[in-house]
Tab-separated table of C-alpha atoms in Angstrom:
chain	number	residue	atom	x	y	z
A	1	UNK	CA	79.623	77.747	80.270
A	2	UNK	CA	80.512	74.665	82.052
A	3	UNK	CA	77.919	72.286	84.025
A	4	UNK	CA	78.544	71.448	87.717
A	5	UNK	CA	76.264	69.195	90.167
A	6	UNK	CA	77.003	72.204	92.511
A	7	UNK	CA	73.831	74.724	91.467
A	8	UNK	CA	74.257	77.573	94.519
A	9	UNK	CA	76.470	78.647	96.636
A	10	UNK	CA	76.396	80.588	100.018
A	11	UNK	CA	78.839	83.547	100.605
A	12	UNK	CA	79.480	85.434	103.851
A	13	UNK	CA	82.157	87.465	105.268
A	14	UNK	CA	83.035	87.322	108.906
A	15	UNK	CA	85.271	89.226	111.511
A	16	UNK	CA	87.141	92.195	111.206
A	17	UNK	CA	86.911	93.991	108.125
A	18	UNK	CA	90.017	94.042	105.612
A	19	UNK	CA	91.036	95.379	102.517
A	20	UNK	CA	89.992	93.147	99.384
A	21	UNK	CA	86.848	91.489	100.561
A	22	UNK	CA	84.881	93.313	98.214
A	23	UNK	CA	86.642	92.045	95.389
A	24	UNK	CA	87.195	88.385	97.274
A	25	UNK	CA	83.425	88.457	96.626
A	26	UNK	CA	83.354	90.408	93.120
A	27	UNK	CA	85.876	87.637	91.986
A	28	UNK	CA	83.921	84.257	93.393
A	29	UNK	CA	80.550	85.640	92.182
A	30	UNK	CA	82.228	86.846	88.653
A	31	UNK	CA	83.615	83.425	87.987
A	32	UNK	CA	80.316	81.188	89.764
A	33	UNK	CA	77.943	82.965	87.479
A	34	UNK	CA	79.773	83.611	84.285
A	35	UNK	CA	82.115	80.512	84.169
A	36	UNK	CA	80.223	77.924	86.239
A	37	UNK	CA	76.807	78.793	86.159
A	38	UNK	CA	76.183	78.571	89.731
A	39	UNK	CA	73.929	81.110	91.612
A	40	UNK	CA	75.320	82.953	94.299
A	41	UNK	CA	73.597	83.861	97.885
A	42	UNK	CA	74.803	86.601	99.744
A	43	UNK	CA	74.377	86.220	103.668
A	44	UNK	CA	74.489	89.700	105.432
A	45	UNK	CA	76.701	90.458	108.808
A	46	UNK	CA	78.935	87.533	108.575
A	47	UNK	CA	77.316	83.770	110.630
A	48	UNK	CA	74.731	85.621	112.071
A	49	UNK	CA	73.285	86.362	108.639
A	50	UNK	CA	73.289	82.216	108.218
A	51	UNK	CA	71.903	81.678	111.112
A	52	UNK	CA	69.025	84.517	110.516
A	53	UNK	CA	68.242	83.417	106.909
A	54	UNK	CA	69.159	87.363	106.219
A	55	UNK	CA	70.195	86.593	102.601
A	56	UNK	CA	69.493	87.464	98.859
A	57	UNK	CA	70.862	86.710	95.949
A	58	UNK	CA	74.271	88.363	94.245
A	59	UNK	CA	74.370	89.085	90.247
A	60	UNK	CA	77.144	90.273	88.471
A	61	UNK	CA	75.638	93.824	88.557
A	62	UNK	CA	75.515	94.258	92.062
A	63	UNK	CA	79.040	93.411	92.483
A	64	UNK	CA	80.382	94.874	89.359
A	65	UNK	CA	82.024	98.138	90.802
A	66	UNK	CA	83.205	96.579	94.265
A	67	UNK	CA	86.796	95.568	93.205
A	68	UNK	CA	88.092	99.387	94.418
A	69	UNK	CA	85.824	99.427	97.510
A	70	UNK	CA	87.174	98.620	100.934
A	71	UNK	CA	85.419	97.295	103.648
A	72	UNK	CA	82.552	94.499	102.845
A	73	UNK	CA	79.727	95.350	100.666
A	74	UNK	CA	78.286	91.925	102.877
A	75	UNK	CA	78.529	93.413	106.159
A	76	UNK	CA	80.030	91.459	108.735
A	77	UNK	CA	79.827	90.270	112.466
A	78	UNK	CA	81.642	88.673	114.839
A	79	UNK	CA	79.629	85.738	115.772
A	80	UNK	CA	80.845	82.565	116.777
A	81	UNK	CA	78.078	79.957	116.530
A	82	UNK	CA	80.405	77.274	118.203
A	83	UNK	CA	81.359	79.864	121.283
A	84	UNK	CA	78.731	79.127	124.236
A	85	UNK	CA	75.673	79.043	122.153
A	86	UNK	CA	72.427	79.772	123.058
A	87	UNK	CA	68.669	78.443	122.432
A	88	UNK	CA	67.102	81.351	120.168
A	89	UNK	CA	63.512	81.481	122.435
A	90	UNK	CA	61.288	81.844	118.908
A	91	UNK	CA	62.829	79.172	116.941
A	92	UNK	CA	64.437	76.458	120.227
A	93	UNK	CA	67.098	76.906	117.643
A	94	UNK	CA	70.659	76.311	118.862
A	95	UNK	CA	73.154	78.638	116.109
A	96	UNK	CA	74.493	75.666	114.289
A	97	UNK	CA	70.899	74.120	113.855
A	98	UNK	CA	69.530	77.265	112.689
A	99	UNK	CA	73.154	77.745	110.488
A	100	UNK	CA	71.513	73.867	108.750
A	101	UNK	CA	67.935	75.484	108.288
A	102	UNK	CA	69.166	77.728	106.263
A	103	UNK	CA	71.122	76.013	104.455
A	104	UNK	CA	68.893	73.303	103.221
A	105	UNK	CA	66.123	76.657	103.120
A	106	UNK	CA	68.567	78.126	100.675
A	107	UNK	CA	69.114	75.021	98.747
A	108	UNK	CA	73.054	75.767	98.942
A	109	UNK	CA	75.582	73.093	97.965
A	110	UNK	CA	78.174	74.874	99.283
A	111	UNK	CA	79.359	77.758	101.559
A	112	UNK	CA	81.814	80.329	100.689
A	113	UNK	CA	83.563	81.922	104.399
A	114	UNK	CA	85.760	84.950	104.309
A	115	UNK	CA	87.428	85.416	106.916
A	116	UNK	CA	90.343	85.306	109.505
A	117	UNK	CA	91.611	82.623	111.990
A	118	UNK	CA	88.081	82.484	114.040
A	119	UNK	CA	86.083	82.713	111.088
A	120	UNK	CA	87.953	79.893	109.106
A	121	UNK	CA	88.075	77.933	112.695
A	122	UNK	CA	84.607	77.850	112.195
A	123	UNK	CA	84.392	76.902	108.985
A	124	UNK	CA	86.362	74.122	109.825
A	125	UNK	CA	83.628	72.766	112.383
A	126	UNK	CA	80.951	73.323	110.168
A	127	UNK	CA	82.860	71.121	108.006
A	128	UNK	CA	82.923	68.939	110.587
A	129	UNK	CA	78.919	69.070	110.940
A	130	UNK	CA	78.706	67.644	107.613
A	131	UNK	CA	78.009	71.161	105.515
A	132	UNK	CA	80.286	71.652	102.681
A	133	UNK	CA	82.208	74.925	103.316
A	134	UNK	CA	85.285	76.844	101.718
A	135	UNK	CA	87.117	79.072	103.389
A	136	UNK	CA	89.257	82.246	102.160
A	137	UNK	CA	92.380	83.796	104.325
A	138	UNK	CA	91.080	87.618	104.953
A	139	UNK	CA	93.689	89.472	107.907
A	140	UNK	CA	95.545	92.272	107.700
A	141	UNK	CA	96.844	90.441	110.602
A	142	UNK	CA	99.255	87.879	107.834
A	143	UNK	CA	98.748	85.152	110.869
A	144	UNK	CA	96.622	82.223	109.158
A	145	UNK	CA	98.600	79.071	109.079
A	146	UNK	CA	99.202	77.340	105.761
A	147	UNK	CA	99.249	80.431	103.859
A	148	UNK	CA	102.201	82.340	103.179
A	149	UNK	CA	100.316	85.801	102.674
A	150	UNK	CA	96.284	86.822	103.559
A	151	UNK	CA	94.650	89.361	101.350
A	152	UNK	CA	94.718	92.827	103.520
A	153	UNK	CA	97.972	92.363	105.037
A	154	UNK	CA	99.949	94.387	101.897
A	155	UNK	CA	97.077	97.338	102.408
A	156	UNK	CA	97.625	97.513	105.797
A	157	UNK	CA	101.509	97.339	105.379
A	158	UNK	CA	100.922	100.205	102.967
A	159	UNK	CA	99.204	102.556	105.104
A	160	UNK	CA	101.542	101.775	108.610
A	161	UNK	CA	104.558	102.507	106.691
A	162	UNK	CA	103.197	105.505	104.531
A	163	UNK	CA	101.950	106.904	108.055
A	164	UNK	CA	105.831	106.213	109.989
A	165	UNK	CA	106.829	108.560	106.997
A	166	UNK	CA	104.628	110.871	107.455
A	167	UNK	CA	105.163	111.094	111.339
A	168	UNK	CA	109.740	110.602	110.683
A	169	UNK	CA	109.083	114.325	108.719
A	170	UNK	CA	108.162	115.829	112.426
A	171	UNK	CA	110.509	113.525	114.353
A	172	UNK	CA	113.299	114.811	112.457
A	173	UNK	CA	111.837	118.592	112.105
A	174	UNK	CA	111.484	118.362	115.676
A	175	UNK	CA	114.252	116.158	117.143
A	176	UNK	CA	111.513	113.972	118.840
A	177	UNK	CA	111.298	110.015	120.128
A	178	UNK	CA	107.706	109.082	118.108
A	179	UNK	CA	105.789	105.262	118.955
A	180	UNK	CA	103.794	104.509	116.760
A	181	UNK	CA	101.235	101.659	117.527
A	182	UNK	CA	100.445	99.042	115.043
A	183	UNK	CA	97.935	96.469	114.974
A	184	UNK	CA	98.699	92.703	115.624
A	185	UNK	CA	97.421	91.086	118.857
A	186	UNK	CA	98.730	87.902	118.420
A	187	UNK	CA	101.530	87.789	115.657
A	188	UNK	CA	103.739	90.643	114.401
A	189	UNK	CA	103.772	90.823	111.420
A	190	UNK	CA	102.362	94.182	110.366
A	191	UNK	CA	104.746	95.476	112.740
A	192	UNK	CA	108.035	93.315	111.112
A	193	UNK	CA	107.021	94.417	107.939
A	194	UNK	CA	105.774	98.231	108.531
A	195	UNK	CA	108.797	98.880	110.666
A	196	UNK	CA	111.105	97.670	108.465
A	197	UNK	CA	109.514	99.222	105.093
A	198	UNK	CA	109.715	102.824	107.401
A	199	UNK	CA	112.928	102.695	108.322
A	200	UNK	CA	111.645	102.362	112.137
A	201	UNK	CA	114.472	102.205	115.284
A	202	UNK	CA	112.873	99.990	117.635
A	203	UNK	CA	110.153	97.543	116.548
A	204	UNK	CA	108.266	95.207	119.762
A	205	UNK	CA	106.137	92.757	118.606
A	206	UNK	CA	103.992	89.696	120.550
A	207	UNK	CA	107.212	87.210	119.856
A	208	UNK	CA	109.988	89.227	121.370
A	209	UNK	CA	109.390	90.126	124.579
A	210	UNK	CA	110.965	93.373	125.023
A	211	UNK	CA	113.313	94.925	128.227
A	212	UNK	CA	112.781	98.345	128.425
A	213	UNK	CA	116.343	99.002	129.423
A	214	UNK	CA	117.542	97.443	126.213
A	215	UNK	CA	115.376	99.473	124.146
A	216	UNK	CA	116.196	102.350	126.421
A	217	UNK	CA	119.711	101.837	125.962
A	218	UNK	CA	119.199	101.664	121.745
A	219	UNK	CA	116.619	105.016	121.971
A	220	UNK	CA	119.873	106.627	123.933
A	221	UNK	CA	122.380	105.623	121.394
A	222	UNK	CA	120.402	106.971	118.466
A	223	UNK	CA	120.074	110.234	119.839
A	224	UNK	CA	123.508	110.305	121.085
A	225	UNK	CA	124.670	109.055	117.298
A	226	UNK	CA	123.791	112.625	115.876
A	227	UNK	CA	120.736	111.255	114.042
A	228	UNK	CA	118.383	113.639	116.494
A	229	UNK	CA	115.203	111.281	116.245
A	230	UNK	CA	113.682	108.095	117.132
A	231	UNK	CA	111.149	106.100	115.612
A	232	UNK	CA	109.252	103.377	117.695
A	233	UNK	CA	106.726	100.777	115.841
A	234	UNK	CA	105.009	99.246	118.817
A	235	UNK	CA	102.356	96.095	118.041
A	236	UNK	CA	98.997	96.463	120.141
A	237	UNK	CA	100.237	93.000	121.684
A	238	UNK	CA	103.617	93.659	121.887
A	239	UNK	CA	104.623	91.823	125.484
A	240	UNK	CA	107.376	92.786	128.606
A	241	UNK	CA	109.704	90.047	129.779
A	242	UNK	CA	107.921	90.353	133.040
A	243	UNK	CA	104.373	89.695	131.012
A	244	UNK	CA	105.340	86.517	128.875
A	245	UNK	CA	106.075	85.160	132.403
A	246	UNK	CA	102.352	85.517	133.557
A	247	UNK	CA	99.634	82.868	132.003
A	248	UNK	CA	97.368	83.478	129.970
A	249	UNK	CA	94.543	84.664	132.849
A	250	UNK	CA	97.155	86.510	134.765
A	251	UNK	CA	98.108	88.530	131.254
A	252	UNK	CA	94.888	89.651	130.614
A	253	UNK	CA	93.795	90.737	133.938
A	254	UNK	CA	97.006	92.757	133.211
A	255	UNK	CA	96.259	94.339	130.605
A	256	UNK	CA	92.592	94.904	131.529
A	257	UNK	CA	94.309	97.316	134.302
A	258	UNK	CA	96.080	99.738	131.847
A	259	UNK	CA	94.411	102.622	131.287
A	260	UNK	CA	95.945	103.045	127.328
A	261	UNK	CA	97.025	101.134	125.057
A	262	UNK	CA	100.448	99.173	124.650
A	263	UNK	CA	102.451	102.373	123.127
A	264	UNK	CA	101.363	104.473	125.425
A	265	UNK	CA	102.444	102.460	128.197
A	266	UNK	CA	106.043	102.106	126.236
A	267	UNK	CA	106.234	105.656	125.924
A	268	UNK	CA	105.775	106.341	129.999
A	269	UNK	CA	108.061	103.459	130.681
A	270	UNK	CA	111.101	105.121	128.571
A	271	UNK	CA	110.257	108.483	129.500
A	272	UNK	CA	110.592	107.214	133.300
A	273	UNK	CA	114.076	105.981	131.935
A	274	UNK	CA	115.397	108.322	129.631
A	275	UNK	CA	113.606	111.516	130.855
A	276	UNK	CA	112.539	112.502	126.973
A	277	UNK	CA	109.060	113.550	126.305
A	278	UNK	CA	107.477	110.647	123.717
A	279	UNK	CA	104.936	111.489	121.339
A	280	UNK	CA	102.332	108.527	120.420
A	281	UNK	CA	100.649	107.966	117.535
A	282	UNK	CA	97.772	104.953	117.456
A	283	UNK	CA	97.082	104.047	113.631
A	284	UNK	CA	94.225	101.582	114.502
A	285	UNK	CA	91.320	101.210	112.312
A	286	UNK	CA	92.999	103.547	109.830
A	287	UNK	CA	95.028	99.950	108.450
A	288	UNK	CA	91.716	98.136	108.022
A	289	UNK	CA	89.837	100.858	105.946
A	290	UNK	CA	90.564	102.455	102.724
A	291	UNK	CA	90.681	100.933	99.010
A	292	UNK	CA	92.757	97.616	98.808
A	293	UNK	CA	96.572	97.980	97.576
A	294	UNK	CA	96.940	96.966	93.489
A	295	UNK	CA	98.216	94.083	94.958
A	296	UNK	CA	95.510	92.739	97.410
A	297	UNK	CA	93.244	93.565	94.478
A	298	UNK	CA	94.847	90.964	92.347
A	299	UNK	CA	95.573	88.643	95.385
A	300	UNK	CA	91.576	88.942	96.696
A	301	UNK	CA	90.336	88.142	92.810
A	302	UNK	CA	92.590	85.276	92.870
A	303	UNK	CA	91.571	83.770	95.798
A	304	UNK	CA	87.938	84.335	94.692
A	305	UNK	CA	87.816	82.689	91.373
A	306	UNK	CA	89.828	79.736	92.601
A	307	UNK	CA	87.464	79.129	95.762
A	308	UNK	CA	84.964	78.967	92.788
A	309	UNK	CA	87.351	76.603	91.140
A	310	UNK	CA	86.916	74.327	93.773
A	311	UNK	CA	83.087	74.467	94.238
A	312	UNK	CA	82.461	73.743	90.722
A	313	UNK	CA	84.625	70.466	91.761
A	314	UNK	CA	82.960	69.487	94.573
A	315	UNK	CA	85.993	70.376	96.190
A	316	UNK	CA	84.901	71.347	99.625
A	317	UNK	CA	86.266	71.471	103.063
A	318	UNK	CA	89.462	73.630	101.875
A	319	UNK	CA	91.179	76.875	102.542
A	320	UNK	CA	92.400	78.718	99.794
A	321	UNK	CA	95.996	79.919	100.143
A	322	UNK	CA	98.764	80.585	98.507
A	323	UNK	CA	102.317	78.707	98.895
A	324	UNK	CA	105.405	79.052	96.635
A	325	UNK	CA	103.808	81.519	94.689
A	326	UNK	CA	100.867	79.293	93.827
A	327	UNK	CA	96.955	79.317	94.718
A	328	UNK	CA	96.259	75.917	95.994
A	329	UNK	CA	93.503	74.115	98.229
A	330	UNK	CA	94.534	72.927	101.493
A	331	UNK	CA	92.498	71.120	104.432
A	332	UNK	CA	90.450	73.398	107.027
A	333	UNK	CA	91.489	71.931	109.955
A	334	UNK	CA	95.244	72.937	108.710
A	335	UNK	CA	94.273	77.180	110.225
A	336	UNK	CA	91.647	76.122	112.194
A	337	UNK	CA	92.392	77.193	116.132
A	338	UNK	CA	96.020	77.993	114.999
A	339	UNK	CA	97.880	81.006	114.692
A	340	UNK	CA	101.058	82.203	112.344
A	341	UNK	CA	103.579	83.496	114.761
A	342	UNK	CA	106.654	84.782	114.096
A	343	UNK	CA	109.302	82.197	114.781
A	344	UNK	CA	112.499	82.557	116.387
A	345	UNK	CA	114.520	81.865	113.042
A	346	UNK	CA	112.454	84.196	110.912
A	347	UNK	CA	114.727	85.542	108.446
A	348	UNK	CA	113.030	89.156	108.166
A	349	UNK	CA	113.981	89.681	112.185
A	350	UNK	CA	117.503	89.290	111.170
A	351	UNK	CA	117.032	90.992	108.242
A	352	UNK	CA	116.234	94.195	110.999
A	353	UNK	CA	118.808	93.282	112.963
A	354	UNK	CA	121.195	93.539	110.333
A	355	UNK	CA	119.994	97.542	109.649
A	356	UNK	CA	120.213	97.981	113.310
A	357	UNK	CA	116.485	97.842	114.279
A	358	UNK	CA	116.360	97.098	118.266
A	359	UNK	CA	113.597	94.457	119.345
A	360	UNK	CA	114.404	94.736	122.435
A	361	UNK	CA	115.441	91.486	123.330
């Protein structure tokens, strides 16, 4: 066992929920205790476990059988200690006072974050504040910057494309135009990926703004073609030409006025065109949940034991990720506040281009 100055470390996970936390955690608290001989403390429900002191401590026995489980055996929250904080009336605790209380009560030399762009955003400020913090890219969303992939994102690509397979079998049976609605907010991803993995014929994603006469026009020709069916990935924040006009309050009083979600509102805007009767399927929370792929698995443990890596180092104020096929430690403030969009010369758009997918650009 090797001998480090570091003697505990904090660990938290934050956000949304992905596949491959559990074993994010199994792996960090695997190689801490067994390799490094630091102690581990577990902080329930993401930062407002930190800033409750609602913590105890992890062994290798109570994390032993979470590399299969999905979900986060931590809980998690999605409190932002830097986002208009409040006094707590017991304590006269701001969040990011209390968040140093506990970490000088806990006698941690480091903190562990999982999490997604707001979680490692504030990781980055706590940084800042002068605590010694490590962050880990959890989405299924794929839109961190400075990592080419985030553990949850192949799960979540898994279970989008397995489900447009399931739903093609009654398109085709039926001869019907099926949207199916994806996840991704801000960044497409999970749509790219999903609808070009199911074989989809119209994918709209946050980047492209779409004309519903184009992909009108493209819905038209496929049933005209012979092929008989449609299939339509939609992401949640998939955008109109007329919306990526409006800023950002104008957009969201917007969308605050529809009364369903994003591929519903495609569906009634083609069937106002085209006159077909669209089906609409709305995966959700169903990409989130479930076991973690073989491959976010692997990718999760990675990103685990090297995050210990770097605490046994002293190597602190980093974000694990992985570019060019290598784990590596890059600076916080590199993801903090940022997000991984799609980019106008991404090859993979192209790549559906070239096997006729409409974006409806």
């Amino acid at each position: 066992m090797l001998n480090s100055t570091v003697k505990t470390i904090g660990i938290l996970t934050s956000g949304g929920d992905a596949p491959g936390l559990n074993a994010a955690i199994r792996g960090v608290c695997y190689s801490c205790i067994d390799k490094y001989g630091i102690k581990v403390v577990g902080f329930r429900d993401g930062y407002r476990g930190l800033i409750n002191g609602d913590a105890f401590s992890l062994s290798k026995e109570n994390v032993s059988d979470l590399l299969a489980e999905g979900g986060t055996f931590l809980g998690t929250s999605r409190c932002k200690p830097f986002k208009k904080p409040v006094e707590d009336p017991e304590t006269g605790l701001l969040p990011v006072d209390a968040i140093k209380k506990n970490y000088k009560k806990f006698k941690l030399d480091g903190l562990i974050v999982l999490g997604g762009n707001g979680t490692n955003t504030t990781a980055s400020l706590l940084a800042q504040e002068g605590l010694n913090v490590i962050g880990l890219p959890k989405t299924i969303d794929n839109d961190i910057v400075g990592t080419d992939v985030t553990f949850g994102f192949h799960t979540a690509v898994q279970v989008a494309t397995d489900s447009i397979d399931r739903i093609r079998s009654t398109a085709r049976s039926h001869g019907r135009i099926m949207v199916v609605e994806v996840m991704g907010h801000k960044a497409g991803w999970l749509g790219l990926y999903s609808a070009i993995a199911g074989g989809a014929d119209v994918c709209l994603i946050p980047e492209i703004p779409y004309d519903i006469n184009v992909v009108a026009q493209s819905v038209m020709e496929k049933q005209n073609s012979g092929k008989g069916y449609t299939i339509i990935v939609v992401a949640e924040g998939a955008l109109s030409k007329e919306e990526a006009k409006l800023d950002k309050k104008a957009l969201k009083k917007a969308r605050a006025s529809m009364e369903q979600s994003i591929g519903f509102r495609v569906a009634k805007e083609l069937e106002a065109v085209i006159g077909n009767e669209i089906r609409v399927t709305v995966l959700g929370y169903l990409q989130r949940g479930g076991v973690p792929s073989p491959y976010d698995r692997v990718l999760a443990t990675q990103f685990g034991t090297y995050a210990a890596d770097l605490a046994f180092k002293g190597e602190f104020g980093k974000l694990v990720a992985m570019q060019n096929n290598a784990v590596v430690g890059i600076p916080l403030e590199t993801c903090a506040g940022k997000v991984k969009n799609i980019q106008n010369d991404e090859p993979l758009v192209q790549t559906g281009k070239s096997v006729g997918i409409c974006f409806g650009d």
